[in-house]
């Protein structure tokens, strides 16, 4: 950036240096107290010293609302960006990112996050701690699974996951009550139910714990060691409405297809307490088109009005 920029334009609010071949942005950037939009797309940023030191402590950290660094060479999200607490829009698409740092949760004001076109393989659960996030773009990466914690993004309106490596979605995604666009095309989403999944038999402790919970055997902290009381509090309810059982560490993963808008079927992961608990929808001999409609009616009726756009092709 040119020297004296802050002296020439002390009230500068928008700066666009896209496509200029920049390899670094100098300290002049730190002296722009009114800057709220910085566009630096399609440059050569990403090496050591690309961003000025002290970025997180400069007036810019409070004023900047929109930052676009797409089309550069960042292999990781620069830690300094995570100190820009006033950011509402952050774009790092088309870089070389390998992952998303857990500290992304520090950007509490973030409403738009674009990380498409990178090499990201996993989504940290901490991403779900962005209360204002409305648009999340993670397309064209190498993501294999979605953490169920993303269901905590109650403000989310659009979720772009196309062209990844997803084979199923967590059933918790139905809790995204304001989501009206979900893009999934280009993923190897399963088209048949999965039965041949590894199931580790429950331990004697788990069997005992299941019995205590399902039979409502009374106990108090004075009856059992603290570790067992804590263990019993971690019981998860089996989602099969005909079961009523619980599980702790040992469960069976089953994929269930749920109708959206009567047009698409999405594969959602369910966790059952045992192989014997499988309901008719889990049979591997049934394809998604021959699945009993009654198995998804309840969830479909809840979710259909929520999902206005489900883009699978």
PDB file of C-alpha atoms in Angstrom:
ATOM      1  CA  UNK A   1       0.000   0.000   0.000  1.00  0.00           C
ATOM      2  CA  UNK A   2       1.290   3.483  -0.759  1.00  0.00           C
ATOM      3  CA  UNK A   3       3.015   5.422   2.030  1.00  0.00           C
ATOM      4  CA  UNK A   4       1.031   8.351   3.370  1.00  0.00           C
ATOM      5  CA  UNK A   5      -2.320   6.766   2.564  1.00  0.00           C
ATOM      6  CA  UNK A   6      -3.757   7.695   5.931  1.00  0.00           C
ATOM      7  CA  UNK A   7      -2.558  11.277   5.561  1.00  0.00           C
ATOM      8  CA  UNK A   8      -4.091  11.693   2.130  1.00  0.00           C
ATOM      9  CA  UNK A   9      -7.413   9.999   2.984  1.00  0.00           C
ATOM     10  CA  UNK A  10      -7.887  10.094   6.787  1.00  0.00           C
ATOM     11  CA  UNK A  11     -11.645   9.491   6.448  1.00  0.00           C
ATOM     12  CA  UNK A  12     -11.368   6.625   3.940  1.00  0.00           C
ATOM     13  CA  UNK A  13     -14.201   4.132   4.428  1.00  0.00           C
ATOM     14  CA  UNK A  14     -13.859   1.715   1.473  1.00  0.00           C
ATOM     15  CA  UNK A  15     -10.579   0.467   0.008  1.00  0.00           C
ATOM     16  CA  UNK A  16     -10.413  -1.871  -2.987  1.00  0.00           C
ATOM     17  CA  UNK A  17      -6.937  -3.130  -3.943  1.00  0.00           C
ATOM     18  CA  UNK A  18      -8.117  -6.292  -5.708  1.00  0.00           C
ATOM     19  CA  UNK A  19      -6.108  -7.694  -8.598  1.00  0.00           C
ATOM     20  CA  UNK A  20      -3.090  -5.480  -8.030  1.00  0.00           C
ATOM     21  CA  UNK A  21      -0.512  -8.215  -7.408  1.00  0.00           C
ATOM     22  CA  UNK A  22      -0.095  -7.326  -3.726  1.00  0.00           C
ATOM     23  CA  UNK A  23       2.137  -9.605  -1.660  1.00  0.00           C
ATOM     24  CA  UNK A  24       1.733  -7.660   1.579  1.00  0.00           C
ATOM     25  CA  UNK A  25      -0.273  -4.836   3.115  1.00  0.00           C
ATOM     26  CA  UNK A  26       1.801  -2.310   5.038  1.00  0.00           C
ATOM     27  CA  UNK A  27       1.368  -0.517   8.325  1.00  0.00           C
ATOM     28  CA  UNK A  28      -0.389   2.404   6.594  1.00  0.00           C
ATOM     29  CA  UNK A  29      -3.493   0.270   6.804  1.00  0.00           C
ATOM     30  CA  UNK A  30      -3.459   0.550  10.590  1.00  0.00           C
ATOM     31  CA  UNK A  31      -3.956   4.303  10.505  1.00  0.00           C
ATOM     32  CA  UNK A  32      -7.330   4.297   8.757  1.00  0.00           C
ATOM     33  CA  UNK A  33      -9.780   4.656  11.674  1.00  0.00           C
ATOM     34  CA  UNK A  34     -12.875   4.980   9.462  1.00  0.00           C
ATOM     35  CA  UNK A  35     -12.239   2.047   7.107  1.00  0.00           C
ATOM     36  CA  UNK A  36     -15.177  -0.375   7.183  1.00  0.00           C
ATOM     37  CA  UNK A  37     -14.694  -2.275   3.889  1.00  0.00           C
ATOM     38  CA  UNK A  38     -11.404  -3.748   2.648  1.00  0.00           C
ATOM     39  CA  UNK A  39     -11.347  -5.691  -0.619  1.00  0.00           C
ATOM     40  CA  UNK A  40      -8.048  -7.374  -1.548  1.00  0.00           C
ATOM     41  CA  UNK A  41      -9.184 -10.191  -3.824  1.00  0.00           C
ATOM     42  CA  UNK A  42      -7.048 -11.984  -6.397  1.00  0.00           C
ATOM     43  CA  UNK A  43      -3.629 -10.952  -5.184  1.00  0.00           C
ATOM     44  CA  UNK A  44      -0.605 -12.871  -3.913  1.00  0.00           C
ATOM     45  CA  UNK A  45      -1.157 -12.437  -0.210  1.00  0.00           C
ATOM     46  CA  UNK A  46      -0.495 -15.368   2.064  1.00  0.00           C
ATOM     47  CA  UNK A  47       3.183 -15.424   2.858  1.00  0.00           C
ATOM     48  CA  UNK A  48       4.898 -14.217   6.056  1.00  0.00           C
ATOM     49  CA  UNK A  49       4.257 -10.531   6.614  1.00  0.00           C
ATOM     50  CA  UNK A  50       1.248 -10.365   4.313  1.00  0.00           C
ATOM     51  CA  UNK A  51      -0.719  -8.560   6.998  1.00  0.00           C
ATOM     52  CA  UNK A  52       0.707  -5.759   9.163  1.00  0.00           C
ATOM     53  CA  UNK A  53       1.684  -6.505  12.737  1.00  0.00           C
ATOM     54  CA  UNK A  54      -0.624  -5.081  15.356  1.00  0.00           C
ATOM     55  CA  UNK A  55      -3.706  -5.428  13.167  1.00  0.00           C
ATOM     56  CA  UNK A  56      -5.798  -6.656  16.059  1.00  0.00           C
ATOM     57  CA  UNK A  57      -4.934  -3.671  18.240  1.00  0.00           C
ATOM     58  CA  UNK A  58      -5.318  -0.949  15.594  1.00  0.00           C
ATOM     59  CA  UNK A  59      -8.418   1.270  15.231  1.00  0.00           C
ATOM     60  CA  UNK A  60      -9.134  -0.807  12.144  1.00  0.00           C
ATOM     61  CA  UNK A  61      -9.971  -3.774  14.380  1.00  0.00           C
ATOM     62  CA  UNK A  62     -13.006  -1.863  15.628  1.00  0.00           C
ATOM     63  CA  UNK A  63     -14.111  -0.192  12.414  1.00  0.00           C
ATOM     64  CA  UNK A  64     -13.715  -2.955   9.802  1.00  0.00           C
ATOM     65  CA  UNK A  65     -16.990  -4.664   8.879  1.00  0.00           C
ATOM     66  CA  UNK A  66     -16.250  -6.310   5.510  1.00  0.00           C
ATOM     67  CA  UNK A  67     -13.008  -8.096   4.596  1.00  0.00           C
ATOM     68  CA  UNK A  68     -12.536  -9.981   1.332  1.00  0.00           C
ATOM     69  CA  UNK A  69      -9.254 -11.855   0.829  1.00  0.00           C
ATOM     70  CA  UNK A  70     -10.528 -14.414  -1.669  1.00  0.00           C
ATOM     71  CA  UNK A  71      -8.256 -15.594  -4.452  1.00  0.00           C
ATOM     72  CA  UNK A  72      -5.003 -15.323  -2.530  1.00  0.00           C
ATOM     73  CA  UNK A  73      -2.502 -17.841  -1.138  1.00  0.00           C
ATOM     74  CA  UNK A  74      -3.359 -18.236   2.529  1.00  0.00           C
ATOM     75  CA  UNK A  75      -2.801 -21.782   3.819  1.00  0.00           C
ATOM     76  CA  UNK A  76      -4.395 -20.936   7.162  1.00  0.00           C
ATOM     77  CA  UNK A  77      -6.693 -18.273   8.517  1.00  0.00           C
ATOM     78  CA  UNK A  78      -4.323 -15.558   9.792  1.00  0.00           C
ATOM     79  CA  UNK A  79      -4.641 -15.317  13.597  1.00  0.00           C
ATOM     80  CA  UNK A  80      -4.730 -11.514  13.322  1.00  0.00           C
ATOM     81  CA  UNK A  81      -8.054 -11.718  11.470  1.00  0.00           C
ATOM     82  CA  UNK A  82      -9.624 -13.437  14.452  1.00  0.00           C
ATOM     83  CA  UNK A  83      -9.066 -10.264  16.459  1.00  0.00           C
ATOM     84  CA  UNK A  84     -11.224  -8.166  14.122  1.00  0.00           C
ATOM     85  CA  UNK A  85     -14.213  -8.482  16.421  1.00  0.00           C
ATOM     86  CA  UNK A  86     -16.358  -6.049  14.451  1.00  0.00           C
ATOM     87  CA  UNK A  87     -16.285  -8.112  11.236  1.00  0.00           C
ATOM     88  CA  UNK A  88     -19.668  -8.939   9.765  1.00  0.00           C
ATOM     89  CA  UNK A  89     -18.448 -10.410   6.464  1.00  0.00           C
ATOM     90  CA  UNK A  90     -15.276 -12.463   5.927  1.00  0.00           C
ATOM     91  CA  UNK A  91     -14.353 -14.017   2.577  1.00  0.00           C
ATOM     92  CA  UNK A  92     -11.375 -16.334   2.179  1.00  0.00           C
ATOM     93  CA  UNK A  93     -12.551 -18.351  -0.789  1.00  0.00           C
ATOM     94  CA  UNK A  94     -10.148 -19.701  -3.367  1.00  0.00           C
ATOM     95  CA  UNK A  95      -7.147 -19.847  -1.066  1.00  0.00           C
ATOM     96  CA  UNK A  96      -5.203 -22.865   0.207  1.00  0.00           C
ATOM     97  CA  UNK A  97      -6.817 -23.287   3.607  1.00  0.00           C
ATOM     98  CA  UNK A  98      -6.450 -26.718   5.165  1.00  0.00           C
ATOM     99  CA  UNK A  99      -8.835 -26.132   8.041  1.00  0.00           C
ATOM    100  CA  UNK A 100     -10.864 -23.701  10.116  1.00  0.00           C
ATOM    101  CA  UNK A 101      -9.350 -22.608  13.453  1.00  0.00           C
ATOM    102  CA  UNK A 102     -11.517 -23.139  16.558  1.00  0.00           C
ATOM    103  CA  UNK A 103     -10.888 -19.493  17.461  1.00  0.00           C
ATOM    104  CA  UNK A 104     -13.233 -18.536  14.628  1.00  0.00           C
ATOM    105  CA  UNK A 105     -15.773 -18.411  17.462  1.00  0.00           C
ATOM    106  CA  UNK A 106     -14.261 -15.079  18.555  1.00  0.00           C
ATOM    107  CA  UNK A 107     -15.871 -13.285  15.590  1.00  0.00           C
ATOM    108  CA  UNK A 108     -19.199 -12.848  17.378  1.00  0.00           C
ATOM    109  CA  UNK A 109     -20.555 -10.252  14.931  1.00  0.00           C
ATOM    110  CA  UNK A 110     -19.945 -12.360  11.822  1.00  0.00           C
ATOM    111  CA  UNK A 111     -22.990 -12.713   9.570  1.00  0.00           C
ATOM    112  CA  UNK A 112     -21.384 -13.939   6.322  1.00  0.00           C
ATOM    113  CA  UNK A 113     -18.521 -16.443   6.092  1.00  0.00           C
ATOM    114  CA  UNK A 114     -17.207 -17.575   2.705  1.00  0.00           C
ATOM    115  CA  UNK A 115     -14.604 -20.357   2.745  1.00  0.00           C
ATOM    116  CA  UNK A 116     -15.435 -22.083  -0.542  1.00  0.00           C
ATOM    117  CA  UNK A 117     -12.768 -23.361  -2.919  1.00  0.00           C
ATOM    118  CA  UNK A 118     -10.182 -24.448  -0.367  1.00  0.00           C
ATOM    119  CA  UNK A 119      -8.880 -27.779   0.967  1.00  0.00           C
ATOM    120  CA  UNK A 120     -10.815 -27.896   4.222  1.00  0.00           C
ATOM    121  CA  UNK A 121     -11.485 -31.434   5.472  1.00  0.00           C
ATOM    122  CA  UNK A 122     -13.332 -30.822   8.740  1.00  0.00           C
ATOM    123  CA  UNK A 123     -15.596 -28.253  10.384  1.00  0.00           C
ATOM    124  CA  UNK A 124     -14.773 -27.442  14.021  1.00  0.00           C
ATOM    125  CA  UNK A 125     -17.742 -27.518  16.420  1.00  0.00           C
ATOM    126  CA  UNK A 126     -16.704 -24.046  17.579  1.00  0.00           C
ATOM    127  CA  UNK A 127     -18.077 -22.658  14.331  1.00  0.00           C
ATOM    128  CA  UNK A 128     -21.508 -23.133  15.883  1.00  0.00           C
ATOM    129  CA  UNK A 129     -20.715 -20.402  18.427  1.00  0.00           C
ATOM    130  CA  UNK A 130     -21.301 -17.581  15.932  1.00  0.00           C
ATOM    131  CA  UNK A 131     -24.723 -16.329  17.043  1.00  0.00           C
ATOM    132  CA  UNK A 132     -25.231 -13.874  14.165  1.00  0.00           C
ATOM    133  CA  UNK A 133     -24.112 -16.096  11.266  1.00  0.00           C
ATOM    134  CA  UNK A 134     -26.675 -16.046   8.459  1.00  0.00           C
ATOM    135  CA  UNK A 135     -24.747 -17.241   5.402  1.00  0.00           C
ATOM    136  CA  UNK A 136     -22.141 -20.008   5.539  1.00  0.00           C
ATOM    137  CA  UNK A 137     -20.379 -21.073   2.333  1.00  0.00           C
ATOM    138  CA  UNK A 138     -18.174 -24.184   2.530  1.00  0.00           C
ATOM    139  CA  UNK A 139     -18.583 -25.457  -1.024  1.00  0.00           C
ATOM    140  CA  UNK A 140     -15.780 -26.945  -3.117  1.00  0.00           C
ATOM    141  CA  UNK A 141     -13.765 -28.357  -0.236  1.00  0.00           C
ATOM    142  CA  UNK A 142     -13.024 -31.877   1.026  1.00  0.00           C
ATOM    143  CA  UNK A 143     -15.441 -32.003   3.960  1.00  0.00           C
ATOM    144  CA  UNK A 144     -16.621 -35.498   4.885  1.00  0.00           C
ATOM    145  CA  UNK A 145     -19.022 -34.831   7.746  1.00  0.00           C
ATOM    146  CA  UNK A 146     -20.999 -32.064   9.410  1.00  0.00           C
ATOM    147  CA  UNK A 147     -20.773 -31.682  13.205  1.00  0.00           C
ATOM    148  CA  UNK A 148     -24.219 -31.843  14.824  1.00  0.00           C
ATOM    149  CA  UNK A 149     -23.330 -28.691  16.758  1.00  0.00           C
ATOM    150  CA  UNK A 150     -24.079 -26.655  13.629  1.00  0.00           C
ATOM    151  CA  UNK A 151     -27.725 -27.007  14.619  1.00  0.00           C
ATOM    152  CA  UNK A 152     -26.974 -24.267  17.164  1.00  0.00           C
ATOM    153  CA  UNK A 153     -26.648 -21.704  14.352  1.00  0.00           C
ATOM    154  CA  UNK A 154     -30.197 -20.494  14.865  1.00  0.00           C
ATOM    155  CA  UNK A 155     -29.729 -17.414  12.660  1.00  0.00           C
ATOM    156  CA  UNK A 156     -28.495 -19.406   9.654  1.00  0.00           C
ATOM    157  CA  UNK A 157     -30.437 -18.780   6.444  1.00  0.00           C
ATOM    158  CA  UNK A 158     -28.182 -20.337   3.798  1.00  0.00           C
ATOM    159  CA  UNK A 159     -25.755 -23.255   3.992  1.00  0.00           C
ATOM    160  CA  UNK A 160     -23.684 -24.108   0.906  1.00  0.00           C
ATOM    161  CA  UNK A 161     -22.015 -27.524   1.039  1.00  0.00           C
ATOM    162  CA  UNK A 162     -21.949 -28.520  -2.632  1.00  0.00           C
ATOM    163  CA  UNK A 163     -18.952 -30.308  -4.115  1.00  0.00           C
ATOM    164  CA  UNK A 164     -17.644 -31.894  -0.929  1.00  0.00           C
ATOM    165  CA  UNK A 165     -17.338 -35.525   0.226  1.00  0.00           C
ATOM    166  CA  UNK A 166     -20.494 -35.785   2.333  1.00  0.00           C
ATOM    167  CA  UNK A 167     -22.274 -39.129   2.534  1.00  0.00           C
ATOM    168  CA  UNK A 168     -24.829 -38.192   5.196  1.00  0.00           C
ATOM    169  CA  UNK A 169     -26.086 -35.288   7.281  1.00  0.00           C
ATOM    170  CA  UNK A 170     -26.658 -35.231  11.050  1.00  0.00           C
ATOM    171  CA  UNK A 171     -30.337 -35.394  11.902  1.00  0.00           C
ATOM    172  CA  UNK A 172     -29.837 -32.295  14.058  1.00  0.00           C
ATOM    173  CA  UNK A 173     -29.817 -30.234  10.874  1.00  0.00           C
ATOM    174  CA  UNK A 174     -33.623 -30.292  11.139  1.00  0.00           C
ATOM    175  CA  UNK A 175     -33.223 -27.888  14.060  1.00  0.00           C
ATOM    176  CA  UNK A 176     -32.022 -25.118  11.745  1.00  0.00           C
ATOM    177  CA  UNK A 177     -35.463 -23.588  11.878  1.00  0.00           C
ATOM    178  CA  UNK A 178     -34.667 -20.514   9.768  1.00  0.00           C
ATOM    179  CA  UNK A 179     -32.683 -22.284   7.051  1.00  0.00           C
ATOM    180  CA  UNK A 180     -34.241 -21.708   3.647  1.00  0.00           C
ATOM    181  CA  UNK A 181     -31.381 -22.723   1.337  1.00  0.00           C
ATOM    182  CA  UNK A 182     -29.277 -25.867   1.543  1.00  0.00           C
ATOM    183  CA  UNK A 183     -26.931 -26.693  -1.335  1.00  0.00           C
ATOM    184  CA  UNK A 184     -25.718 -30.310  -1.497  1.00  0.00           C
ATOM    185  CA  UNK A 185     -25.084 -31.090  -5.154  1.00  0.00           C
ATOM    186  CA  UNK A 186     -21.844 -32.806  -6.056  1.00  0.00           C
ATOM    187  CA  UNK A 187     -21.625 -34.844  -2.835  1.00  0.00           C
ATOM    188  CA  UNK A 188     -21.538 -38.659  -2.744  1.00  0.00           C
ATOM    189  CA  UNK A 189     -24.692 -38.715  -0.621  1.00  0.00           C
ATOM    190  CA  UNK A 190     -25.754 -42.287   0.008  1.00  0.00           C
ATOM    191  CA  UNK A 191     -28.685 -43.606  -2.016  1.00  0.00           C
ATOM    192  CA  UNK A 192     -29.206 -46.832  -0.077  1.00  0.00           C
ATOM    193  CA  UNK A 193     -29.517 -47.422   3.628  1.00  0.00           C
ATOM    194  CA  UNK A 194     -26.454 -48.682   5.441  1.00  0.00           C
ATOM    195  CA  UNK A 195     -26.639 -51.805   7.581  1.00  0.00           C
ATOM    196  CA  UNK A 196     -23.111 -53.182   7.571  1.00  0.00           C
ATOM    197  CA  UNK A 197     -21.667 -50.784  10.108  1.00  0.00           C
ATOM    198  CA  UNK A 198     -19.456 -51.800  12.993  1.00  0.00           C
ATOM    199  CA  UNK A 199     -21.268 -52.235  16.277  1.00  0.00           C
ATOM    200  CA  UNK A 200     -19.311 -52.714  19.480  1.00  0.00           C
ATOM    201  CA  UNK A 201     -21.293 -54.710  22.073  1.00  0.00           C
ATOM    202  CA  UNK A 202     -22.065 -52.686  25.201  1.00  0.00           C
ATOM    203  CA  UNK A 203     -19.936 -53.122  28.285  1.00  0.00           C
ATOM    204  CA  UNK A 204     -21.333 -54.561  31.519  1.00  0.00           C
ATOM    205  CA  UNK A 205     -21.335 -51.030  32.923  1.00  0.00           C
ATOM    206  CA  UNK A 206     -23.424 -49.812  30.005  1.00  0.00           C
ATOM    207  CA  UNK A 207     -25.855 -52.725  30.293  1.00  0.00           C
ATOM    208  CA  UNK A 208     -26.301 -51.979  33.980  1.00  0.00           C
ATOM    209  CA  UNK A 209     -26.731 -48.284  33.251  1.00  0.00           C
ATOM    210  CA  UNK A 210     -29.349 -48.996  30.595  1.00  0.00           C
ATOM    211  CA  UNK A 211     -31.281 -51.136  33.046  1.00  0.00           C
ATOM    212  CA  UNK A 212     -31.209 -48.422  35.709  1.00  0.00           C
ATOM    213  CA  UNK A 213     -32.485 -45.826  33.245  1.00  0.00           C
ATOM    214  CA  UNK A 214     -35.115 -47.831  31.373  1.00  0.00           C
ATOM    215  CA  UNK A 215     -36.616 -49.306  34.549  1.00  0.00           C
ATOM    216  CA  UNK A 216     -36.424 -46.014  36.461  1.00  0.00           C
ATOM    217  CA  UNK A 217     -34.546 -47.584  39.324  1.00  0.00           C
ATOM    218  CA  UNK A 218     -34.177 -44.840  41.955  1.00  0.00           C
ATOM    219  CA  UNK A 219     -30.736 -43.833  43.199  1.00  0.00           C
ATOM    220  CA  UNK A 220     -29.100 -40.902  44.973  1.00  0.00           C
ATOM    221  CA  UNK A 221     -25.526 -39.582  44.996  1.00  0.00           C
ATOM    222  CA  UNK A 222     -25.049 -41.297  48.338  1.00  0.00           C
ATOM    223  CA  UNK A 223     -25.863 -44.689  46.776  1.00  0.00           C
ATOM    224  CA  UNK A 224     -23.228 -44.653  44.019  1.00  0.00           C
ATOM    225  CA  UNK A 225     -19.722 -43.320  43.412  1.00  0.00           C
ATOM    226  CA  UNK A 226     -19.612 -39.865  41.863  1.00  0.00           C
ATOM    227  CA  UNK A 227     -18.178 -41.279  38.625  1.00  0.00           C
ATOM    228  CA  UNK A 228     -21.186 -43.595  38.156  1.00  0.00           C
ATOM    229  CA  UNK A 229     -23.676 -40.839  38.931  1.00  0.00           C
ATOM    230  CA  UNK A 230     -21.992 -38.708  36.279  1.00  0.00           C
ATOM    231  CA  UNK A 231     -22.004 -41.650  33.856  1.00  0.00           C
ATOM    232  CA  UNK A 232     -25.724 -42.225  34.316  1.00  0.00           C
ATOM    233  CA  UNK A 233     -26.401 -38.551  33.566  1.00  0.00           C
ATOM    234  CA  UNK A 234     -24.900 -39.012  30.080  1.00  0.00           C
ATOM    235  CA  UNK A 235     -27.579 -41.380  28.809  1.00  0.00           C
ATOM    236  CA  UNK A 236     -28.875 -40.644  25.289  1.00  0.00           C
ATOM    237  CA  UNK A 237     -32.430 -41.532  24.314  1.00  0.00           C
ATOM    238  CA  UNK A 238     -32.883 -43.900  21.393  1.00  0.00           C
ATOM    239  CA  UNK A 239     -34.706 -41.976  18.598  1.00  0.00           C
ATOM    240  CA  UNK A 240     -36.843 -45.014  17.700  1.00  0.00           C
ATOM    241  CA  UNK A 241     -40.272 -44.051  19.109  1.00  0.00           C
ATOM    242  CA  UNK A 242     -41.148 -47.735  19.532  1.00  0.00           C
ATOM    243  CA  UNK A 243     -38.108 -48.407  21.717  1.00  0.00           C
ATOM    244  CA  UNK A 244     -37.877 -46.047  24.661  1.00  0.00           C
ATOM    245  CA  UNK A 245     -34.375 -47.287  25.462  1.00  0.00           C
ATOM    246  CA  UNK A 246     -31.134 -45.433  26.096  1.00  0.00           C
ATOM    247  CA  UNK A 247     -27.474 -45.851  25.258  1.00  0.00           C
ATOM    248  CA  UNK A 248     -24.187 -44.484  26.546  1.00  0.00           C
ATOM    249  CA  UNK A 249     -21.049 -45.336  24.535  1.00  0.00           C
ATOM    250  CA  UNK A 250     -22.333 -48.157  22.359  1.00  0.00           C
ATOM    251  CA  UNK A 251     -24.801 -47.456  19.571  1.00  0.00           C
ATOM    252  CA  UNK A 252     -25.732 -48.425  16.034  1.00  0.00           C
ATOM    253  CA  UNK A 253     -25.459 -45.840  13.281  1.00  0.00           C
ATOM    254  CA  UNK A 254     -28.281 -45.910  10.788  1.00  0.00           C
ATOM    255  CA  UNK A 255     -28.994 -43.610   7.877  1.00  0.00           C
ATOM    256  CA  UNK A 256     -32.579 -42.516   7.415  1.00  0.00           C
ATOM    257  CA  UNK A 257     -33.908 -40.577   4.442  1.00  0.00           C
ATOM    258  CA  UNK A 258     -36.243 -37.695   5.190  1.00  0.00           C
ATOM    259  CA  UNK A 259     -38.448 -35.965   2.645  1.00  0.00           C
ATOM    260  CA  UNK A 260     -38.016 -32.248   2.038  1.00  0.00           C
ATOM    261  CA  UNK A 261     -40.786 -30.445   0.189  1.00  0.00           C
ATOM    262  CA  UNK A 262     -41.959 -33.795  -1.177  1.00  0.00           C
ATOM    263  CA  UNK A 263     -39.246 -33.603  -3.798  1.00  0.00           C
ATOM    264  CA  UNK A 264     -35.887 -34.575  -2.309  1.00  0.00           C
ATOM    265  CA  UNK A 265     -34.706 -37.125   0.194  1.00  0.00           C
ATOM    266  CA  UNK A 266     -31.851 -36.189   2.476  1.00  0.00           C
ATOM    267  CA  UNK A 267     -29.819 -38.848   4.296  1.00  0.00           C
ATOM    268  CA  UNK A 268     -29.714 -38.106   8.022  1.00  0.00           C
ATOM    269  CA  UNK A 269     -27.665 -40.047  10.547  1.00  0.00           C
ATOM    270  CA  UNK A 270     -29.537 -41.705  13.411  1.00  0.00           C
ATOM    271  CA  UNK A 271     -28.097 -43.450  16.449  1.00  0.00           C
ATOM    272  CA  UNK A 272     -29.977 -46.484  17.791  1.00  0.00           C
ATOM    273  CA  UNK A 273     -29.353 -48.361  21.012  1.00  0.00           C
ATOM    274  CA  UNK A 274     -28.879 -51.798  19.388  1.00  0.00           C
ATOM    275  CA  UNK A 275     -29.144 -53.678  16.065  1.00  0.00           C
ATOM    276  CA  UNK A 276     -32.427 -55.214  17.232  1.00  0.00           C
ATOM    277  CA  UNK A 277     -33.864 -51.741  17.589  1.00  0.00           C
ATOM    278  CA  UNK A 278     -33.749 -51.118  13.837  1.00  0.00           C
ATOM    279  CA  UNK A 279     -37.069 -50.067  12.431  1.00  0.00           C
ATOM    280  CA  UNK A 280     -38.215 -50.998   8.877  1.00  0.00           C
ATOM    281  CA  UNK A 281     -36.521 -47.994   7.308  1.00  0.00           C
ATOM    282  CA  UNK A 282     -33.076 -49.354   8.190  1.00  0.00           C
ATOM    283  CA  UNK A 283     -33.223 -52.442   6.031  1.00  0.00           C
ATOM    284  CA  UNK A 284     -30.361 -52.559   3.555  1.00  0.00           C
ATOM    285  CA  UNK A 285     -32.583 -54.414   1.119  1.00  0.00           C
ATOM    286  CA  UNK A 286     -34.764 -51.346   0.730  1.00  0.00           C
ATOM    287  CA  UNK A 287     -33.762 -48.493  -1.518  1.00  0.00           C
ATOM    288  CA  UNK A 288     -34.617 -44.908  -0.735  1.00  0.00           C
ATOM    289  CA  UNK A 289     -37.498 -45.024  -3.189  1.00  0.00           C
ATOM    290  CA  UNK A 290     -39.134 -48.048  -1.565  1.00  0.00           C
ATOM    291  CA  UNK A 291     -38.813 -46.797   1.999  1.00  0.00           C
ATOM    292  CA  UNK A 292     -41.961 -46.805   4.081  1.00  0.00           C
ATOM    293  CA  UNK A 293     -43.378 -43.322   3.951  1.00  0.00           C
ATOM    294  CA  UNK A 294     -44.629 -43.553   7.517  1.00  0.00           C
ATOM    295  CA  UNK A 295     -41.084 -43.568   8.863  1.00  0.00           C
ATOM    296  CA  UNK A 296     -40.390 -40.040   7.735  1.00  0.00           C
ATOM    297  CA  UNK A 297     -43.839 -38.487   7.974  1.00  0.00           C
ATOM    298  CA  UNK A 298     -43.325 -36.893  11.365  1.00  0.00           C
ATOM    299  CA  UNK A 299     -39.985 -35.317  10.570  1.00  0.00           C
ATOM    300  CA  UNK A 300     -41.032 -34.380   7.057  1.00  0.00           C
ATOM    301  CA  UNK A 301     -44.107 -32.564   8.307  1.00  0.00           C
ATOM    302  CA  UNK A 302     -41.957 -30.570  10.686  1.00  0.00           C
ATOM    303  CA  UNK A 303     -39.191 -29.824   8.218  1.00  0.00           C
ATOM    304  CA  UNK A 304     -40.930 -29.374   4.867  1.00  0.00           C
ATOM    305  CA  UNK A 305     -42.089 -25.820   5.491  1.00  0.00           C
ATOM    306  CA  UNK A 306     -38.622 -24.864   6.706  1.00  0.00           C
ATOM    307  CA  UNK A 307     -36.657 -25.879   3.647  1.00  0.00           C
ATOM    308  CA  UNK A 308     -37.663 -23.742   0.700  1.00  0.00           C
ATOM    309  CA  UNK A 309     -34.626 -24.541  -1.428  1.00  0.00           C
ATOM    310  CA  UNK A 310     -32.800 -27.830  -1.320  1.00  0.00           C
ATOM    311  CA  UNK A 311     -30.334 -27.844  -4.174  1.00  0.00           C
ATOM    312  CA  UNK A 312     -29.178 -31.355  -4.989  1.00  0.00           C
ATOM    313  CA  UNK A 313     -28.547 -31.077  -8.727  1.00  0.00           C
TER     314      UNK A 313
END
